[in-house]
PDB file of C-alpha atoms in Angstrom:
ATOM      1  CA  UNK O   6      27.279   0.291 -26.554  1.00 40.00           C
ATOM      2  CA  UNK O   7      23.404   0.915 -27.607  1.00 44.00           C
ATOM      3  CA  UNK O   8      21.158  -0.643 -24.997  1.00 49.00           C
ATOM      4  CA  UNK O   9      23.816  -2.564 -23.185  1.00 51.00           C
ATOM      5  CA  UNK O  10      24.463  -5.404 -26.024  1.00 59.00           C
ATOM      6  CA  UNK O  11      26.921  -6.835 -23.420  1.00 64.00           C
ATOM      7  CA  UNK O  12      28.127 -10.680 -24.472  1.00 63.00           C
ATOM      8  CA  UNK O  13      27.380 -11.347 -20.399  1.00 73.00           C
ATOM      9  CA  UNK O  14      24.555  -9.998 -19.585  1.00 78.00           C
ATOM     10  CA  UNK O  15      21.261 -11.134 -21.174  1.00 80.00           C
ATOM     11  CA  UNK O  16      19.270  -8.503 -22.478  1.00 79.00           C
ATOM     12  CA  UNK O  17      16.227  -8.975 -20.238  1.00 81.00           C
ATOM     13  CA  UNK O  18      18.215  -7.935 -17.295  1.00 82.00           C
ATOM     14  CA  UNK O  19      20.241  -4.716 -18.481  1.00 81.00           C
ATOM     15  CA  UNK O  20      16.669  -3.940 -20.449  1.00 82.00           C
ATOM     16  CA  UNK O  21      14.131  -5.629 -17.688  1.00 85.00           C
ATOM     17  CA  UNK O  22      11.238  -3.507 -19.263  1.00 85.00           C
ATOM     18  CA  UNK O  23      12.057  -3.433 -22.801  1.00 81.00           C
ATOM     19  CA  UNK O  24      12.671   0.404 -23.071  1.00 80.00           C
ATOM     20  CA  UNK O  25      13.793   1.235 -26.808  1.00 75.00           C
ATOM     21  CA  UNK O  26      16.798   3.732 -25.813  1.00 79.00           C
ATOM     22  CA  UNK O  27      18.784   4.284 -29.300  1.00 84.00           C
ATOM     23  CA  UNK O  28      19.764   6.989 -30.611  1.00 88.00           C
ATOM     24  CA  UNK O  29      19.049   9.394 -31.885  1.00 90.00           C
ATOM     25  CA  UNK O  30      16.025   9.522 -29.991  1.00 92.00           C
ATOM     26  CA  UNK O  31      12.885  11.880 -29.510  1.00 92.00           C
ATOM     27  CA  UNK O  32      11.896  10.985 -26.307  1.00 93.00           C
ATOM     28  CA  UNK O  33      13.368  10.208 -22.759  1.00 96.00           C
ATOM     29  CA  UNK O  34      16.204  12.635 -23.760  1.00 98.00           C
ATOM     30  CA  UNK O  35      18.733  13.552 -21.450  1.00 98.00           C
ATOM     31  CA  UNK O  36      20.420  17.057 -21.130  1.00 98.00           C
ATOM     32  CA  UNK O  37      23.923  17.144 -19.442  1.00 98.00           C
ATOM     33  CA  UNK O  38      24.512  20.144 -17.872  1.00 97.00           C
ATOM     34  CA  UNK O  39      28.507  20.963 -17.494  1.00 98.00           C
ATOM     35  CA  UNK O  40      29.525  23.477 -14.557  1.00 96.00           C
ATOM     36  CA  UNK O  41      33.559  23.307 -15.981  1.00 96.00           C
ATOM     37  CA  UNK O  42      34.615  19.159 -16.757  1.00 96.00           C
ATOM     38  CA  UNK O  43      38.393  19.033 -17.880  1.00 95.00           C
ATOM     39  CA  UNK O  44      39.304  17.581 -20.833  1.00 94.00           C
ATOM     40  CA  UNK O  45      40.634  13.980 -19.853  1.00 96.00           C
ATOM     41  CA  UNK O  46      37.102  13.693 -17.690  1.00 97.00           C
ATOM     42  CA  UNK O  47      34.929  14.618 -20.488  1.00 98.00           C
ATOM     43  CA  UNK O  48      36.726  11.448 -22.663  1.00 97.00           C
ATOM     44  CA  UNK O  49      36.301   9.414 -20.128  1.00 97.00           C
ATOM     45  CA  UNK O  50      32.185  10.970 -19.457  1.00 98.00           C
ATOM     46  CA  UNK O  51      31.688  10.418 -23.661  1.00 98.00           C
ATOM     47  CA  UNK O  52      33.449   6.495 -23.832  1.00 96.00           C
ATOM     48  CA  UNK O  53      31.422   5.621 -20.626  1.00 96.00           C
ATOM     49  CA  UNK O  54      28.146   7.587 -21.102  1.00 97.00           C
ATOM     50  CA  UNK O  55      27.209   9.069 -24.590  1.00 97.00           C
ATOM     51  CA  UNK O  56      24.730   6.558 -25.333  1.00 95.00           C
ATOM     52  CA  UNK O  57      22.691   7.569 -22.901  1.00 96.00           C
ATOM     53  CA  UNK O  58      23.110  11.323 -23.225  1.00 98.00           C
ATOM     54  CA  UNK O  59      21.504  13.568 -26.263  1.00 98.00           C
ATOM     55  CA  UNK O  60      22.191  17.580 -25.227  1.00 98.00           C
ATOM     56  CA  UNK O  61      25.117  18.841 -23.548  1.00 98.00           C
ATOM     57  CA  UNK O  62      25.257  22.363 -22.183  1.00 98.00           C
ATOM     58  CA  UNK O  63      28.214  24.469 -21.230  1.00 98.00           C
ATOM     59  CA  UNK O  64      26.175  25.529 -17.818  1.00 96.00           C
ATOM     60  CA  UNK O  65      25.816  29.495 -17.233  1.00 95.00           C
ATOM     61  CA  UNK O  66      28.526  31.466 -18.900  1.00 97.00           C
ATOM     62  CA  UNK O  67      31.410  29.012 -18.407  1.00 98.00           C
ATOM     63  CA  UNK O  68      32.140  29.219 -22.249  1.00 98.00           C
ATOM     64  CA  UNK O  69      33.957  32.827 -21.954  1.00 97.00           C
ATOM     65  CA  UNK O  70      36.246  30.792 -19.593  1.00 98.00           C
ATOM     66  CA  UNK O  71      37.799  28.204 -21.438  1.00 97.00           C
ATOM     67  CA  UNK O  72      40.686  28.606 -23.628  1.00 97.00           C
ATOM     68  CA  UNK O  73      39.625  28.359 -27.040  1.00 97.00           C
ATOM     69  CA  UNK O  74      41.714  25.392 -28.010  1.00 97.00           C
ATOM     70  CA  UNK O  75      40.313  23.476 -25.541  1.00 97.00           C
ATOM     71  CA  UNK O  76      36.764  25.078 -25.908  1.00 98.00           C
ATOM     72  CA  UNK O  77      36.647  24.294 -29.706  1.00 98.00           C
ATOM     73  CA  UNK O  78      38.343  20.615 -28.906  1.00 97.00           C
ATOM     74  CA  UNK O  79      35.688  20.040 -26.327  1.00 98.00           C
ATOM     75  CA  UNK O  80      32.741  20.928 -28.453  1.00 98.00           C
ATOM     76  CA  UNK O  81      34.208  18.764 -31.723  1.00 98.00           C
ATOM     77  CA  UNK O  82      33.963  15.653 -28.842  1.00 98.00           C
ATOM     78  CA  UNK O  83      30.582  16.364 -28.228  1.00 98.00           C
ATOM     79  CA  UNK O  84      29.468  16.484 -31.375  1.00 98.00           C
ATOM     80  CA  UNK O  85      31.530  12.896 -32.352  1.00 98.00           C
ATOM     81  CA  UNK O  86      29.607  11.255 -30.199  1.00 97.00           C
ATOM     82  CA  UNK O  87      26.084  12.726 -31.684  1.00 97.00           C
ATOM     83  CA  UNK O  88      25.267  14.732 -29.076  1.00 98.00           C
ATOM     84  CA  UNK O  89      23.611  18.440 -29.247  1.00 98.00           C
ATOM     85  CA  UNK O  90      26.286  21.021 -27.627  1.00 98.00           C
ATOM     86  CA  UNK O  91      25.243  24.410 -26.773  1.00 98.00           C
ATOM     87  CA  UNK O  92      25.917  27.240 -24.257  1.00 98.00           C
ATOM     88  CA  UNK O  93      24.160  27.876 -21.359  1.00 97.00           C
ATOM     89  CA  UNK O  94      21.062  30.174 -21.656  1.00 97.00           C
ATOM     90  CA  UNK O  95      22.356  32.647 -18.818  1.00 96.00           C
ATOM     91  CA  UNK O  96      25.250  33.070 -21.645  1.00 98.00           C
ATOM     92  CA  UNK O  97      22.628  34.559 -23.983  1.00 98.00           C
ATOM     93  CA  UNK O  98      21.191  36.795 -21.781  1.00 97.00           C
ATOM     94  CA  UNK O  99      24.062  38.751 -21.018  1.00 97.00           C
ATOM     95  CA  UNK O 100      25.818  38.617 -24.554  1.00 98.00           C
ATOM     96  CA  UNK O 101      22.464  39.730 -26.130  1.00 97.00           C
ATOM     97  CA  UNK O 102      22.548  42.952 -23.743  1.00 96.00           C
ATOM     98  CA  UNK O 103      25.430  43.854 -25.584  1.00 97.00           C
ATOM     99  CA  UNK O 104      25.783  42.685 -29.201  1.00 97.00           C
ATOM    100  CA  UNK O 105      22.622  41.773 -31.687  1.00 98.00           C
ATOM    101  CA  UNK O 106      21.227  38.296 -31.542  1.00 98.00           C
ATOM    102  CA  UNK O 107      22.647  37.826 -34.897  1.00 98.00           C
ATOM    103  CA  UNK O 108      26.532  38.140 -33.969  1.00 98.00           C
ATOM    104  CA  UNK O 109      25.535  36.295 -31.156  1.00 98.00           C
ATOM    105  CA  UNK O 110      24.490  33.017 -33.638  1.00 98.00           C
ATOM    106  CA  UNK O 111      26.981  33.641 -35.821  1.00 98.00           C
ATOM    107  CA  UNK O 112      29.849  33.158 -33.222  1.00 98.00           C
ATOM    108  CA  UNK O 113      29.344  30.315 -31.470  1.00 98.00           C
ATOM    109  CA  UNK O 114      27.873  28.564 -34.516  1.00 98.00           C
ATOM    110  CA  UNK O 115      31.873  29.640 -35.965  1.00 98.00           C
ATOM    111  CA  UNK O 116      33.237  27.910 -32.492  1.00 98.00           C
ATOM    112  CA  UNK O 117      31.400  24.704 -33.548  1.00 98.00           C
ATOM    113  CA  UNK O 118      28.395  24.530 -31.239  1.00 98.00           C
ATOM    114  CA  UNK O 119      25.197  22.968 -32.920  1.00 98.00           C
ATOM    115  CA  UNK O 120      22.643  23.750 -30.862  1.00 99.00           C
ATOM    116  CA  UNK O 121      22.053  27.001 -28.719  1.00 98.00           C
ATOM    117  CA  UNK O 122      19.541  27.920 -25.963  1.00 98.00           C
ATOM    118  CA  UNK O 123      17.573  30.890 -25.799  1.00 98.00           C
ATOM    119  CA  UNK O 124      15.914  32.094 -22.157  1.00 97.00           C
ATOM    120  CA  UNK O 125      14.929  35.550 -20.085  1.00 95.00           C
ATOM    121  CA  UNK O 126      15.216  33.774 -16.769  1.00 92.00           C
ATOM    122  CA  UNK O 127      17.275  36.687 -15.676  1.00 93.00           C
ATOM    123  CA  UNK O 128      17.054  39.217 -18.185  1.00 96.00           C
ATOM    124  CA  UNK O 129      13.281  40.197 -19.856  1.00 94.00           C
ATOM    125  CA  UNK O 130      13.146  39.628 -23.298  1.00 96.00           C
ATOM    126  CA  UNK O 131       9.894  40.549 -25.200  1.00 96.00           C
ATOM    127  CA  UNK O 132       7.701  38.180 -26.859  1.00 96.00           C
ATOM    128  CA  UNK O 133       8.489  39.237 -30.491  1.00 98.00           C
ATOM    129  CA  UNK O 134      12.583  39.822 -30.035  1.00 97.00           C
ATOM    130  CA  UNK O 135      12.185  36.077 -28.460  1.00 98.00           C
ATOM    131  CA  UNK O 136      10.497  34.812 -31.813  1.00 98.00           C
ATOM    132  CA  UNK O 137      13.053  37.023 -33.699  1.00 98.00           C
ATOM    133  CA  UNK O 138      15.904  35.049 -31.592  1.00 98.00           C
ATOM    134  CA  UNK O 139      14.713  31.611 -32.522  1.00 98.00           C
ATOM    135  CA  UNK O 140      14.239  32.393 -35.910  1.00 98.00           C
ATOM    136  CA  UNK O 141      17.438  33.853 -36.360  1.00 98.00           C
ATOM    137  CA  UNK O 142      19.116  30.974 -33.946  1.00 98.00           C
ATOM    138  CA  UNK O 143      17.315  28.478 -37.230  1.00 98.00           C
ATOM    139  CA  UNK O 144      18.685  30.334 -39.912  1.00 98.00           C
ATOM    140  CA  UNK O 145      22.204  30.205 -38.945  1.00 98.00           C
ATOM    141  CA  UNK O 146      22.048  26.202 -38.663  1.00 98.00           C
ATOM    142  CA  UNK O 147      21.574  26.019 -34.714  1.00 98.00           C
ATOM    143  CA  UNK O 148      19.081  23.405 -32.917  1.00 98.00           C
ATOM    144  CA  UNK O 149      16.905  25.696 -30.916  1.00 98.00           C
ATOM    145  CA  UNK O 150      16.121  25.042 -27.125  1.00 98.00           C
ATOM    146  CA  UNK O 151      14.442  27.899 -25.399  1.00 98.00           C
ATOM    147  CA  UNK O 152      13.544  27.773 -21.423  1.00 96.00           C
ATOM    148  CA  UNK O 153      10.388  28.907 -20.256  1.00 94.00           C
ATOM    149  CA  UNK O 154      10.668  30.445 -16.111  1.00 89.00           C
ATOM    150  CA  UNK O 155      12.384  32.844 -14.078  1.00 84.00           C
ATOM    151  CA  UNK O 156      16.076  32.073 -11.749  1.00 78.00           C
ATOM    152  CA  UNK O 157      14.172  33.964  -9.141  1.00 76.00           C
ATOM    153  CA  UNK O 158      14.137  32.119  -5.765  1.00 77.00           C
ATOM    154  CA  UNK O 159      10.392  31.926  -5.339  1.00 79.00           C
ATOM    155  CA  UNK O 160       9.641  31.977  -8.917  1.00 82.00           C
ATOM    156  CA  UNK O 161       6.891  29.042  -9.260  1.00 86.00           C
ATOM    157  CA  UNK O 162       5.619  28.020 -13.014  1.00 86.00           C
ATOM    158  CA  UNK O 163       2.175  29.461 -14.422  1.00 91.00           C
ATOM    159  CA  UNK O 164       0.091  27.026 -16.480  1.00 92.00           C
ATOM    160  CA  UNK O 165      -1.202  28.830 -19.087  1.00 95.00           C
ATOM    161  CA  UNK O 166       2.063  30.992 -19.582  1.00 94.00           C
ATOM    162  CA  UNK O 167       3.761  27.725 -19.975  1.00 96.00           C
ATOM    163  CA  UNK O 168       1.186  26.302 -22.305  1.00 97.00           C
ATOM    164  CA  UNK O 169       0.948  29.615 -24.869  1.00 97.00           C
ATOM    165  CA  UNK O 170       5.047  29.419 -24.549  1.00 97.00           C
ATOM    166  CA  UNK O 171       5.240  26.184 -25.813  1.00 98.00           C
ATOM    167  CA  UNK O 172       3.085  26.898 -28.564  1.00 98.00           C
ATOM    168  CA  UNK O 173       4.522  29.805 -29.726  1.00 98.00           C
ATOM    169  CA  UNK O 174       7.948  28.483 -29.214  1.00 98.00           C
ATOM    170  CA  UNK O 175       7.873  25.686 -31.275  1.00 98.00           C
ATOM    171  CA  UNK O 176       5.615  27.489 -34.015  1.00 98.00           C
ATOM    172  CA  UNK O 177       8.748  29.903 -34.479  1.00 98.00           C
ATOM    173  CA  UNK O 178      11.295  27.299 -35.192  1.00 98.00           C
ATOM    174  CA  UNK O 179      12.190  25.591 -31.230  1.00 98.00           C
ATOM    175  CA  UNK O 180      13.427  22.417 -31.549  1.00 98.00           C
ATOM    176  CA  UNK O 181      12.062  21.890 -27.433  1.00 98.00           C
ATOM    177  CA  UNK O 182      11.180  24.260 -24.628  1.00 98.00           C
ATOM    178  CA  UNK O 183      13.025  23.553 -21.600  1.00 97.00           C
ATOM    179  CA  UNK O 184      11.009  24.360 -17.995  1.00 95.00           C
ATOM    180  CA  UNK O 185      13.555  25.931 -15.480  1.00 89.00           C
ATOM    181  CA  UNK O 186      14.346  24.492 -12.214  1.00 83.00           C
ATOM    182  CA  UNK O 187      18.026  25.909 -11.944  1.00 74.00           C
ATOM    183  CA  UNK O 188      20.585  23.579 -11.446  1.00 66.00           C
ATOM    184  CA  UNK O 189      19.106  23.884  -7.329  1.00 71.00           C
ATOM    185  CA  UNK O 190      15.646  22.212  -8.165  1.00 69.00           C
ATOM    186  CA  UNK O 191      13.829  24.728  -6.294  1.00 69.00           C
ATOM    187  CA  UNK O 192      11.712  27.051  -8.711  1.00 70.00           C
ATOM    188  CA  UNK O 193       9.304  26.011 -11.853  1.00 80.00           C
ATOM    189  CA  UNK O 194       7.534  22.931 -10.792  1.00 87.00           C
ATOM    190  CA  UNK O 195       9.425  22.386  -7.422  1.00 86.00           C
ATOM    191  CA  UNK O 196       8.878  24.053  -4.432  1.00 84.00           C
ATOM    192  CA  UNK O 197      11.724  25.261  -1.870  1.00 81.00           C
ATOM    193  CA  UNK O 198      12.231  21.843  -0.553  1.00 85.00           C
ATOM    194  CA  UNK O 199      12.686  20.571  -4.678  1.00 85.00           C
ATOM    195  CA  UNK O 200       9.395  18.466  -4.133  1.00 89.00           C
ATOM    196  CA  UNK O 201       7.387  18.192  -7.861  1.00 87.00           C
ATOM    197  CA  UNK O 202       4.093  19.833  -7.615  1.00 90.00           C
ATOM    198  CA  UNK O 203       2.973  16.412  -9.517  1.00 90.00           C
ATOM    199  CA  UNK O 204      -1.098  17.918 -10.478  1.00 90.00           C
ATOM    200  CA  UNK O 205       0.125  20.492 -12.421  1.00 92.00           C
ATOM    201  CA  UNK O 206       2.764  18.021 -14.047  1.00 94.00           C
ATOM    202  CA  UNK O 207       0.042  15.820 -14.983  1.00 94.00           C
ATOM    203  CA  UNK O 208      -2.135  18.704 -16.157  1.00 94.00           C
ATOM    204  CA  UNK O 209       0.608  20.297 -18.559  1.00 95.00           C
ATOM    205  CA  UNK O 210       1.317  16.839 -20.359  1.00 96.00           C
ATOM    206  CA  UNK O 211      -2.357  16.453 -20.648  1.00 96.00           C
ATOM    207  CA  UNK O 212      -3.556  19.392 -21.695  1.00 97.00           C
ATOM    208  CA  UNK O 213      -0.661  19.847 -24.440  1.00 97.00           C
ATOM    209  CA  UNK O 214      -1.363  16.220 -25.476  1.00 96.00           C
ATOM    210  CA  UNK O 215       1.409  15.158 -28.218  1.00 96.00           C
ATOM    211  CA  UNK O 216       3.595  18.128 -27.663  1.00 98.00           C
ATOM    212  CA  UNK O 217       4.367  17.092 -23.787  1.00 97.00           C
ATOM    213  CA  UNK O 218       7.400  15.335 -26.006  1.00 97.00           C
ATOM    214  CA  UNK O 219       8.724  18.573 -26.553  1.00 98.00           C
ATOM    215  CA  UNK O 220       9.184  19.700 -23.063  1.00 98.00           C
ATOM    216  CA  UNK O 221      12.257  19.095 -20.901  1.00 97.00           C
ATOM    217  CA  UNK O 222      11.460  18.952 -17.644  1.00 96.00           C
ATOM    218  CA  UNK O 223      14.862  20.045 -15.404  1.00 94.00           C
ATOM    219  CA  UNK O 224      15.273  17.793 -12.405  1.00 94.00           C
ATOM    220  CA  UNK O 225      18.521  17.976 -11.264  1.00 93.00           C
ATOM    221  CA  UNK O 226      17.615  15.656  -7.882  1.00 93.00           C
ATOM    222  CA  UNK O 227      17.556  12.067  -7.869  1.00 94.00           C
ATOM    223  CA  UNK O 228      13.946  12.018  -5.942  1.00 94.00           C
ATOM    224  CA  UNK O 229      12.631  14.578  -8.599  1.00 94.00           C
ATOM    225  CA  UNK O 230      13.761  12.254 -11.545  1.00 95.00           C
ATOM    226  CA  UNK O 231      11.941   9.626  -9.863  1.00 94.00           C
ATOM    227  CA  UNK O 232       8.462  11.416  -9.465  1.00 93.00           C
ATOM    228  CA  UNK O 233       8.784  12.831 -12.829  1.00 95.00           C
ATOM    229  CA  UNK O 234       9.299   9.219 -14.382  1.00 94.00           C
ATOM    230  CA  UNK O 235       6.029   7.979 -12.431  1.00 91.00           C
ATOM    231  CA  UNK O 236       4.249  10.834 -12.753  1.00 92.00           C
ATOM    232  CA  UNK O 237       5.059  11.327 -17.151  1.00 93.00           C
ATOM    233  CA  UNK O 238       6.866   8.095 -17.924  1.00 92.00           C
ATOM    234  CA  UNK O 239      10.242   6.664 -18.401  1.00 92.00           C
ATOM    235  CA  UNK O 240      10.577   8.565 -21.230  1.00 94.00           C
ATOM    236  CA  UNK O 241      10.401  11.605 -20.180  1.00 97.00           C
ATOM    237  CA  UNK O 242      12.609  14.179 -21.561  1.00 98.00           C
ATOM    238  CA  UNK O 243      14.895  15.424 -18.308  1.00 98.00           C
ATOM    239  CA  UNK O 244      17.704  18.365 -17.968  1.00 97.00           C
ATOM    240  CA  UNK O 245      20.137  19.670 -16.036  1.00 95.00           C
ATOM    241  CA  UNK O 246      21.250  16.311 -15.093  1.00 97.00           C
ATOM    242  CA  UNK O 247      25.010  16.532 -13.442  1.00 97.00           C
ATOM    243  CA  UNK O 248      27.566  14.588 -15.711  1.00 97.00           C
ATOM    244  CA  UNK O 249      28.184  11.861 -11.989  1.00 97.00           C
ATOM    245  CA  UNK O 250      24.428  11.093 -12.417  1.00 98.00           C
ATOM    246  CA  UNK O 251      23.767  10.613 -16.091  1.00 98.00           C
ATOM    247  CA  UNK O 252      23.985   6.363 -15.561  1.00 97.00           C
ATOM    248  CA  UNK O 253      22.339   6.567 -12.125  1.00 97.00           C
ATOM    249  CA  UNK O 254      19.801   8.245 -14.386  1.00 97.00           C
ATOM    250  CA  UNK O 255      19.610   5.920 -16.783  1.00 96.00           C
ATOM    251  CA  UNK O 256      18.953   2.898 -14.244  1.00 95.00           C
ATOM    252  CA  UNK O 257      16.061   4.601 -13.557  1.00 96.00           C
ATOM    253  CA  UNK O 258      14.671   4.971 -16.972  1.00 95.00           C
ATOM    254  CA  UNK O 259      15.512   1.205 -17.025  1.00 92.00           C
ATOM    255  CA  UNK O 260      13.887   0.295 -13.795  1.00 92.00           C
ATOM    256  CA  UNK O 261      17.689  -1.329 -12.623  1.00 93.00           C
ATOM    257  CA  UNK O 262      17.250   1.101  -9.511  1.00 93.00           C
ATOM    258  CA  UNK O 263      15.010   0.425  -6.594  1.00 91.00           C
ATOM    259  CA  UNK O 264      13.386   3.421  -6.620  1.00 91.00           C
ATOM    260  CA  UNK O 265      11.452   3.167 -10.182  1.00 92.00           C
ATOM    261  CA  UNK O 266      11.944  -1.122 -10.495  1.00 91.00           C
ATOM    262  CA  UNK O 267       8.593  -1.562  -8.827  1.00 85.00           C
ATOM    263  CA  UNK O 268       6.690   1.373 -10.386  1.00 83.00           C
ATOM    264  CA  UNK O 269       7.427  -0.147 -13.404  1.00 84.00           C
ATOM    265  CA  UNK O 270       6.977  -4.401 -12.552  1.00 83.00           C
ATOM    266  CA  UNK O 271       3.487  -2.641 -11.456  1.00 76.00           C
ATOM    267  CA  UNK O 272       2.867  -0.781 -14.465  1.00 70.00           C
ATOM    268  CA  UNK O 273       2.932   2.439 -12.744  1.00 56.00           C
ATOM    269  CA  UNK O 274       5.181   4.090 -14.937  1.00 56.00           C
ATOM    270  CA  UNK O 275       2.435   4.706 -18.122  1.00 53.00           C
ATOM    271  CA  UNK O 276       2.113   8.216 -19.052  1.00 49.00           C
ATOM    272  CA  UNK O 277       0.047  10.368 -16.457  1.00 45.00           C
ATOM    273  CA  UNK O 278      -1.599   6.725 -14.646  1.00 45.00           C
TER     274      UNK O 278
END
């Protein structure tokens, strides 16, 4: 169900705050990532949590390790509940190393996937071969989502590398840039400890102004979700989010979890207050 229309529960307490959530949305998306969910799980994840999910990536390389029937059946789900499938970005890396972008697009857009991501967080990959990749990832019918960061343990995010990425990014055809935090929460905008470095948070989304909508911010911690909901709003586009957490997540979009329910009955929960 769409915003909990529940015949029990009246909508001013399973929507306290009057967040819009339907889909499909463009803000205060959610990306699932999936380290290897068995079939009969991922029905029961989809019946219990698509509505509150919008991109769902196969985490790292765990695509090459599925069985294709199951990989193919897997990725049809996904896509009957309207969400945006795609491999992880590691996958890409490596497969690009070997075989031109293009054969790259062309098979997993055959295997069904609707969406792909593009990164160099292990790998280099040069400015214009990235702009070639998104391009190329557009042609073939694929949602783009490229990451912007390293995997490297003390890898911490530059501003203005971030800012001329997103820019360029979405100018070639991205659909959203993703900023890396690795499914740890300890590089990009975290430190080692996965604490938010919250000024230079603020100072992205307000320096970008309209196109801080086309960021997704990964936070896979519960106390990072938090300080990324006060610190940008509850709809605040968030990824890497494990597949147990996606409702706890949602609760706190809502403000039906303690941790965000008095932010937002004080009104600290407005974009960058």
């Amino acid at each position: 169900m769409l915003d909990c229309e529940h015949p029990f529960v009246p909508a001013n307490w399973a929507n306290p705050f009057g967040l819009t959530r339907s889909k499909p949305r463009t803000h205060g998306l959610t990306m699932v990532i999936d380290k290897g969910l068995g079939s009969s799980a991922f029905r029961d994840l989809l019946e219990l949590s698509a509505p509150y999910m919008d991109i769902y990536k196969l985490g790292f390389g765990t695509t090459a390790l599925y069985p294709i029937n199951l990989l193919q059946q897997k990725i049809m789900l996904a896509k009957q509940y309207g969400l945006r499938v795609m491999p992880g970005g590691t996958f890409f890396e490596i497969a690009v190393r070997r075989t031109p972008v293009k054969e790259y697009m062309s098979r997993i857009h055959e295997l069904g996937f609707n969406a792909v991501e593009i990164s160099d967080g292990t790998f280099a990959l040069p400015p214009a071969q990235r702009r070639e990749a998104i391009r190329i990832g557009v042609e073939t019918g694929l949602v783009v989502y490229t990451e912007f960061g390293k995997k490297a343990a003390d890898y911490r995010a530059e501003r203005d590398e971030l800012i001329e990425t997103l820019f360029t990014d979405l100018e070639s055809g991205a659909s959203h840039v993703i900023v890396e935090a690795r499914e740890s929460g300890t590089v990009g905008v975290f430190d080692t400890d996965g604490k938010v470095d919250d000024h230079f948070v603020r100072d992205i989304v307000h320096s970008v102004k309209d196109l801080a909508s086309k960021l997704i911010w990964e936070a896979p911690q519960k106390e990072q979700q938090v300080s990324l909901i006060q610190a940008i709003g509850n709809e605040v586009n968030l990824g890497n989010i494990a597949y147990t957490d996606v409702m706890a997540l949602e609760t706190l979009r809502r403000g039906l979890r303690s941790d965000t329910a008095l932010i937002m009955e004080e009104g600290r929960s407005d974009p960058c207050a």
